[in-house]
Coordinates of C-alpha atoms and ligand atoms in Angstrom, one line a residue:
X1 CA 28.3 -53.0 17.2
X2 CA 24.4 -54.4 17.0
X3 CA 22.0 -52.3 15.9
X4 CA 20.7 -51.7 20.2
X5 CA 23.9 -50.7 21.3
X6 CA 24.1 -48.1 18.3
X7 CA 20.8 -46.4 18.8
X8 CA 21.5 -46.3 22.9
X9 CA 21.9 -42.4 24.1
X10 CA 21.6 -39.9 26.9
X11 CA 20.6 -36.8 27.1
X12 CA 21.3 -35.0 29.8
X13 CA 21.0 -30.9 30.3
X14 CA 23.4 -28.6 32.4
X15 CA 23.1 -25.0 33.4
X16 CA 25.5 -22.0 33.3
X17 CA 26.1 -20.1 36.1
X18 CA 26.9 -16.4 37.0
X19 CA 28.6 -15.2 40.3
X20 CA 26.5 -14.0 42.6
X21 CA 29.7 -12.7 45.0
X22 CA 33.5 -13.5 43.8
X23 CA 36.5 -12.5 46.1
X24 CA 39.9 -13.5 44.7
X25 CA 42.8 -13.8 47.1
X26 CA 46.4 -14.3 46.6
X27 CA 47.8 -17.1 44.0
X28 CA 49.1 -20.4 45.0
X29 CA 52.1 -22.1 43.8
X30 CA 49.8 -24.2 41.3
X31 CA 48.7 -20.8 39.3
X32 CA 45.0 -20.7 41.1
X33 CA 44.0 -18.2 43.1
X34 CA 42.3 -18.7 46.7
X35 CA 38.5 -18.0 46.2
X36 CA 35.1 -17.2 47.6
X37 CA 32.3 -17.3 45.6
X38 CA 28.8 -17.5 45.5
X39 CA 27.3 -19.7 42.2
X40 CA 23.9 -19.2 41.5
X41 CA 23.1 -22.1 38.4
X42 CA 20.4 -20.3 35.8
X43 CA 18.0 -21.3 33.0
X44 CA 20.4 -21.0 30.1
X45 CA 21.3 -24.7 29.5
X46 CA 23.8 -27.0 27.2
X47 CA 22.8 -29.9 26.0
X48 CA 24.7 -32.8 26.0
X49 CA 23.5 -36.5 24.2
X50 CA 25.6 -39.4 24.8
X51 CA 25.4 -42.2 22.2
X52 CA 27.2 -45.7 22.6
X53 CA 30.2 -46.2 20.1
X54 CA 33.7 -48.1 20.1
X55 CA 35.4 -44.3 19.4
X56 CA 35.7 -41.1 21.5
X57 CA 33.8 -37.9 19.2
X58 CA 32.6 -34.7 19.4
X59 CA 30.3 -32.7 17.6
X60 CA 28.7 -29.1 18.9
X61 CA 26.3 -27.0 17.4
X62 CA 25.0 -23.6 18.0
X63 CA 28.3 -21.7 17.9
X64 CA 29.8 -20.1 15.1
X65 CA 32.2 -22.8 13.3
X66 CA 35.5 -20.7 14.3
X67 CA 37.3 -22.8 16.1
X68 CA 36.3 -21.0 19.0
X69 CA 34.7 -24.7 20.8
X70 CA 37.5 -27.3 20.5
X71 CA 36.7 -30.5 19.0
X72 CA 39.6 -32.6 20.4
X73 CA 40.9 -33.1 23.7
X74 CA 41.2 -29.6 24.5
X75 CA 37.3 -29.7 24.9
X76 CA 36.9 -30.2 28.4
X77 CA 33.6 -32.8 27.8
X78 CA 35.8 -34.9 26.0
X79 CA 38.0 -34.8 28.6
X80 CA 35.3 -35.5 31.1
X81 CA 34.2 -38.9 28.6
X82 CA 37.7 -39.6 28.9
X83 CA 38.8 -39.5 32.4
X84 CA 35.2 -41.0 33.6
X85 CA 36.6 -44.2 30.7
X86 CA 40.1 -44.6 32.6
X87 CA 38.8 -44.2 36.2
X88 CA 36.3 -46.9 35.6
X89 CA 38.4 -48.8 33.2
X90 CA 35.8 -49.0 30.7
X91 CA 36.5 -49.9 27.2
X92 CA 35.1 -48.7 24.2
X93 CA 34.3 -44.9 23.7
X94 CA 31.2 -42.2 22.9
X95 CA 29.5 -39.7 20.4
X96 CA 29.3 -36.8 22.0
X97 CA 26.8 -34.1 20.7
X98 CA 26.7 -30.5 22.3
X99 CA 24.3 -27.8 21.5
X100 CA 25.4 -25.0 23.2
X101 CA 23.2 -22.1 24.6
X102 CA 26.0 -20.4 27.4
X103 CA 28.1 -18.1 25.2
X104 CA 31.6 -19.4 25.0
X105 CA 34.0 -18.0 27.0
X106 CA 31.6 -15.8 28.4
X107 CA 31.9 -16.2 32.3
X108 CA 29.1 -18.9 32.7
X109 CA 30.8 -21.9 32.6
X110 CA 29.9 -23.6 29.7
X111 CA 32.6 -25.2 28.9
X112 CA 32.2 -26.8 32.6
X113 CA 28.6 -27.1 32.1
X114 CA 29.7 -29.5 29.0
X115 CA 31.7 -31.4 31.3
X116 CA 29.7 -32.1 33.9
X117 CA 27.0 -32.8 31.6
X118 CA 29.1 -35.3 29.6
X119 CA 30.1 -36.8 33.0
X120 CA 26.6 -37.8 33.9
X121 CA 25.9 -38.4 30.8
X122 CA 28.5 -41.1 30.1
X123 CA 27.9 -42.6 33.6
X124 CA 24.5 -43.6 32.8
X125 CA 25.0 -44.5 29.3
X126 CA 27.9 -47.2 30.9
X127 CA 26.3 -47.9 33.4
X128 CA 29.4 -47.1 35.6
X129 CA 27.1 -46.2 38.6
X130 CA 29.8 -43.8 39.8
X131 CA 28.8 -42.1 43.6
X132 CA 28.1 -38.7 44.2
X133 CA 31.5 -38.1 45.7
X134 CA 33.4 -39.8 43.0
X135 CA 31.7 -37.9 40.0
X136 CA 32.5 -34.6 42.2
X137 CA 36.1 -35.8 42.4
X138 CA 36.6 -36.5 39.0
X139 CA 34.5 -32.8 37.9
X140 CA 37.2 -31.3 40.4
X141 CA 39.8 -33.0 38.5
X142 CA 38.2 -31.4 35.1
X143 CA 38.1 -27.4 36.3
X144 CA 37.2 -25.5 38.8
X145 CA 33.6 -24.7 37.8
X146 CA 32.6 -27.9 36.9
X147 CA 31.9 -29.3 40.2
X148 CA 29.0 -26.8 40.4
X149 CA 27.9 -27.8 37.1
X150 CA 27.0 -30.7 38.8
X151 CA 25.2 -29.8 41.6
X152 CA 23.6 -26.5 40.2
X153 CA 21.1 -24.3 42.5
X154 CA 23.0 -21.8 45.3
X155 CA 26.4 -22.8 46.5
X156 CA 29.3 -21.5 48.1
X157 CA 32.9 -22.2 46.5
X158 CA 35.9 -21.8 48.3
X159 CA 39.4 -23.0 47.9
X160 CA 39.7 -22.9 43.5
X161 CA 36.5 -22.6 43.8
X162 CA 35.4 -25.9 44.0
X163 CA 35.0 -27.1 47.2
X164 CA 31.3 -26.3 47.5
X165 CA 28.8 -26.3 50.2
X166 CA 25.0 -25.4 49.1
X167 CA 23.6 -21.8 50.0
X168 CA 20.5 -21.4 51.4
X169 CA 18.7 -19.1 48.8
X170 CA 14.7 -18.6 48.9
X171 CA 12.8 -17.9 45.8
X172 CA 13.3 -16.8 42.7
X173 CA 16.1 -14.5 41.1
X174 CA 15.4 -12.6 37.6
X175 CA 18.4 -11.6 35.8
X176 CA 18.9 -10.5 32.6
X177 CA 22.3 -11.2 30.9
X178 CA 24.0 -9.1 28.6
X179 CA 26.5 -11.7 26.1
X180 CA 29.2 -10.1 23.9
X181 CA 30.1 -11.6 20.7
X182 CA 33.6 -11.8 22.1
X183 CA 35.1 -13.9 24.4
X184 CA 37.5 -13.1 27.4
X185 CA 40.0 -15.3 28.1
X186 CA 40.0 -16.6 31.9
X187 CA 43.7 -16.9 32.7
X188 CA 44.2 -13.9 30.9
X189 CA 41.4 -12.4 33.7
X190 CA 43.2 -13.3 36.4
X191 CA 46.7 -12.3 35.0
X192 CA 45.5 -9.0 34.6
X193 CA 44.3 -8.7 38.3
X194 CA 47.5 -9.7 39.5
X195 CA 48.9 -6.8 37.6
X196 CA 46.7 -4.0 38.4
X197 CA 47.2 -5.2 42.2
X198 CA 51.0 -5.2 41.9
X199 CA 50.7 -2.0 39.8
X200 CA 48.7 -0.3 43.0
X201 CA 51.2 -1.6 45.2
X202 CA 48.4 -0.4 47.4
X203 CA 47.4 -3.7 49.4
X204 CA 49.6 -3.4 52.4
X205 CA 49.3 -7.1 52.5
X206 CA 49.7 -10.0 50.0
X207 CA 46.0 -11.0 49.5
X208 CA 44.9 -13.6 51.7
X209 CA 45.0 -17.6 50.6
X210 CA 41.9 -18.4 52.7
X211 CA 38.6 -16.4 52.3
X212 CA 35.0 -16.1 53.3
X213 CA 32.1 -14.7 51.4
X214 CA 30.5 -11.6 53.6
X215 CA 27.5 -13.0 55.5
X216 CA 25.3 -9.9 54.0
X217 CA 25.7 -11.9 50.6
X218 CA 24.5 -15.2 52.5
X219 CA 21.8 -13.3 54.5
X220 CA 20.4 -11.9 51.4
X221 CA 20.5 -15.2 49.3
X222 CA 18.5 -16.4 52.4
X223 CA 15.5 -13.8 52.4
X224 CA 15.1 -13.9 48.8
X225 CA 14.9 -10.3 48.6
X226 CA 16.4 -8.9 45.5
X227 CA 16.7 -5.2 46.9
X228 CA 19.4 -6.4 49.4
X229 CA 21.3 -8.8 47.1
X230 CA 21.6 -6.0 44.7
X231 CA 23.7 -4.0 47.4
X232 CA 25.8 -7.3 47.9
X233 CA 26.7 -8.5 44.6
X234 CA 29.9 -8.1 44.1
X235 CA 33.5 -9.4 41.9
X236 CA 36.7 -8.9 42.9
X237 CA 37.9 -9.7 38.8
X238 CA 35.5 -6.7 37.6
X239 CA 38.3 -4.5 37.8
X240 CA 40.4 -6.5 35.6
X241 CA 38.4 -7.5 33.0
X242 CA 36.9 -3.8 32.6
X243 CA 40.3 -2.9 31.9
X244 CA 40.6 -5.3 29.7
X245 CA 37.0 -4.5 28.1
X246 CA 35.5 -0.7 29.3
X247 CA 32.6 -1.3 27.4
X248 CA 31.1 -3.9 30.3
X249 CA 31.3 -1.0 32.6
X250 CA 28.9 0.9 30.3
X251 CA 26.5 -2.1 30.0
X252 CA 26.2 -2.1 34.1
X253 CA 25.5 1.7 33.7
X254 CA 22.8 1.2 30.8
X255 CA 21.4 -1.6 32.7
X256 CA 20.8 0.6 35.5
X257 CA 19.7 3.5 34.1
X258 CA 17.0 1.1 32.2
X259 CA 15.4 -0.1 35.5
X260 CA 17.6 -2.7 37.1
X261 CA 18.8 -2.9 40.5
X262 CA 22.4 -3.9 40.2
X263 CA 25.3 -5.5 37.7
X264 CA 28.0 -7.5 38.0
X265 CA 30.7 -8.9 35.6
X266 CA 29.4 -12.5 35.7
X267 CA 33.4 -14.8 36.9
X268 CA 35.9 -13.6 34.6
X269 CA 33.6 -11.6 32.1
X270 CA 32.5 -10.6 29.4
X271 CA 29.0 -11.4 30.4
X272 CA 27.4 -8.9 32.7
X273 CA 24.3 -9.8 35.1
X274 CA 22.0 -7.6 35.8
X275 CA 19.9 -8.5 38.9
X276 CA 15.9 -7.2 38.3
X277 CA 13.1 -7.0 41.1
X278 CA 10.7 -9.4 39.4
X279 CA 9.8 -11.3 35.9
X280 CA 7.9 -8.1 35.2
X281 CA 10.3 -5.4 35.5
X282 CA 13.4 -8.1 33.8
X283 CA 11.1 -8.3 30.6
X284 CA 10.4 -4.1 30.7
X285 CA 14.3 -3.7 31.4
X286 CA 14.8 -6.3 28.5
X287 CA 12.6 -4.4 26.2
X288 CA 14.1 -0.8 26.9
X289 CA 17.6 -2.2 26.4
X290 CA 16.0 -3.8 23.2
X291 CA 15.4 -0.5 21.9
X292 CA 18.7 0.7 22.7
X293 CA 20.1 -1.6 20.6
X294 CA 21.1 -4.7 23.2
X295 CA 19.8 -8.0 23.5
X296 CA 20.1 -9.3 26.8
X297 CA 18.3 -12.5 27.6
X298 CA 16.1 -13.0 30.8
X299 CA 16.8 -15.8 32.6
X300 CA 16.0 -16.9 36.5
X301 CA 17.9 -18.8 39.0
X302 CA 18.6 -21.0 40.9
X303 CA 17.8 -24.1 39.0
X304 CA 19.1 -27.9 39.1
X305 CA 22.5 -28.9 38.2
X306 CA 23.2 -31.9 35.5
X307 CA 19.9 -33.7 34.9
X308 CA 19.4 -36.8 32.5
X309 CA 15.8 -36.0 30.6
X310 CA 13.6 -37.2 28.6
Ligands
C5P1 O1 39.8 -24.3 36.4 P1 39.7 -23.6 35.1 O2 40.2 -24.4 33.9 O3 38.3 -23.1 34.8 O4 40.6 -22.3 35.2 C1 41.1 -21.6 34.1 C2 42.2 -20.7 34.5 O5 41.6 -19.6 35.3 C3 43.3 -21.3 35.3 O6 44.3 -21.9 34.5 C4 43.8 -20.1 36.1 O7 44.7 -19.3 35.3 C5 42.6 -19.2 36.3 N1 42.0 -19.5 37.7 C6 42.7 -19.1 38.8 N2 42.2 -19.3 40.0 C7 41.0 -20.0 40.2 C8 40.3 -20.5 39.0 C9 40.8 -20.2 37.8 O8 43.7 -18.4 38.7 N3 40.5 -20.3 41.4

């Protein structure tokens, strides 16, 4: 390889997400439940940089070396370098580096985020010149999050979860995001949902297979107001993975008490939002939690999906 194509990268950036609204229906024959969920993308970001090279590899930084990030084809941005590579019939293959910010397996989609990100990120460092449409396709392909890694801001996911249409959401949400050192496992989420609803026996119908996301959730995305989106938020997994985890139910309670409006088990957990009035009272919530002993980080949404910069 000449010396150019060995020193040609991208860099691009990708945001995790939290769920604004998540109702889970009933499970279709492929494993995935029917969904309606509100993403909102925030400013906690992976990095993803691209460089040229006749081999696929991966390296990621900012997690603990525990096996806990993949570095093989289990890792979903490889994946994503890969399937971009055989539905373009390119040849020859890519570093990937990842510095990671979005806990792992925390409910943010950062695994996805890695995805999307290496998606883009290969595109434009081949040159494949891929359409909107046909990168979506190919995220789809990838997981079910990782289609709104793409397109980041507000949006509305139905069907897995990832057939998305943008939500119209004015101004400026503070959140403050409580991580655990400890992962939850998504399928494992879900599973456990399924039980406790068999368990109740109490749905005197099998959970629906086509859902919509109550308009007061879309109405208060739409004024902005944080007072009304507080008595929205919702997720149908909460239940499950406080079972699985009581402690995130304390968190919520903690966050309240300390000032904020609402929280919500961010998808399949462990991360808990907790939505704040404005930048002010986030960084007084963060700072009274601080001296409790947490350490949640403030962060703001909506922001853009999968961006090259610099
Ligand atoms: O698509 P993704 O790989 O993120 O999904 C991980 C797992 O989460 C799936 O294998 C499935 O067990 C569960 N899931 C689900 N229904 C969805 C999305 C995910 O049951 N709509």
């Amino acid at each position: 390889m000449s010396l150019a194509a060995a020193t040609r990268s991208v860099h691009v950036r990708a945001p995790g997400k939290i769920n604004v609204y998540l109702g889970v229906g009933g499970r279709h024959d492929d494993g995935y439940h029917a969904l309606a969920t509100v993403f909102q993308a925030v400013s906690l970001y992976e990095d993803v940089i691209a460089r040229e090279a006749d081999d696929f590899s991966l390296t990621v930084s900012g997690v603990e070396d525990d096996g806990s990030v993949p570095l093989d084809d289990r890792n979903l941005a490889m994946r994503a370098a890969k399937l971009l590579a055989t539905a373009t019939e390119h040849r020859g293959g890519v570093a990937l580096e990842i510095r990671k910010s979005v806990p792992v397996a925390g409910g943010m989609g950062g695994g996805s985020a890695d995805a999307a990100a290496a998606l883009v990120a290969c595109d434009a460092l081949w040159g494949t010149g891929l359409s909107p449409a046909r990168l979506h396709d190919l995220a789809a392909r990838l997981g079910a999050d990782v289609p709104f890694a793409l397109h980041g801001g507000t949006a509305v996911g139905t069907g897995r979860g990832d057939q998305l249409n943008p939500a119209l959401a004015r101004g400026r949400f503070d959140w403050l995001l409580a991580t655990s050192a400890e992962g939850l496992s998504t399928p494992t989420v879900y599973g456990r949902l399924d039980e406790l609803r068999d368990e109740e026996g109490a749905l005197a119908d099998d959970p629906p297979l086509s859902l919509d996301v109550p308009i007061p959730v879309l109405h208060a995305l739409r004024t902005g107001d944080p007072w009304q989106l507080a008595d929205a938020i919702h997720n149908d997994l909460q239940a499950a993975a406080v079972d699985l985890r009581p402690d995130l139910a304390v968190t919520i309670e903690r966050g309240v008490a300390a000032g904020a409006l609402a929280g919500v088990v961010s998808g399949s957990g462990p991360t808990v939002a907790l939505l704040c009035a404005d930048p002010e009272t986030a960084q007084r919530v963060q700072n009274t939690l601080r001296d409790e002993g947490m350490d949640p980080l403030h962060v703001h949404g909506p922001v853009a999906g999968a961006r090259i910069i610099g």
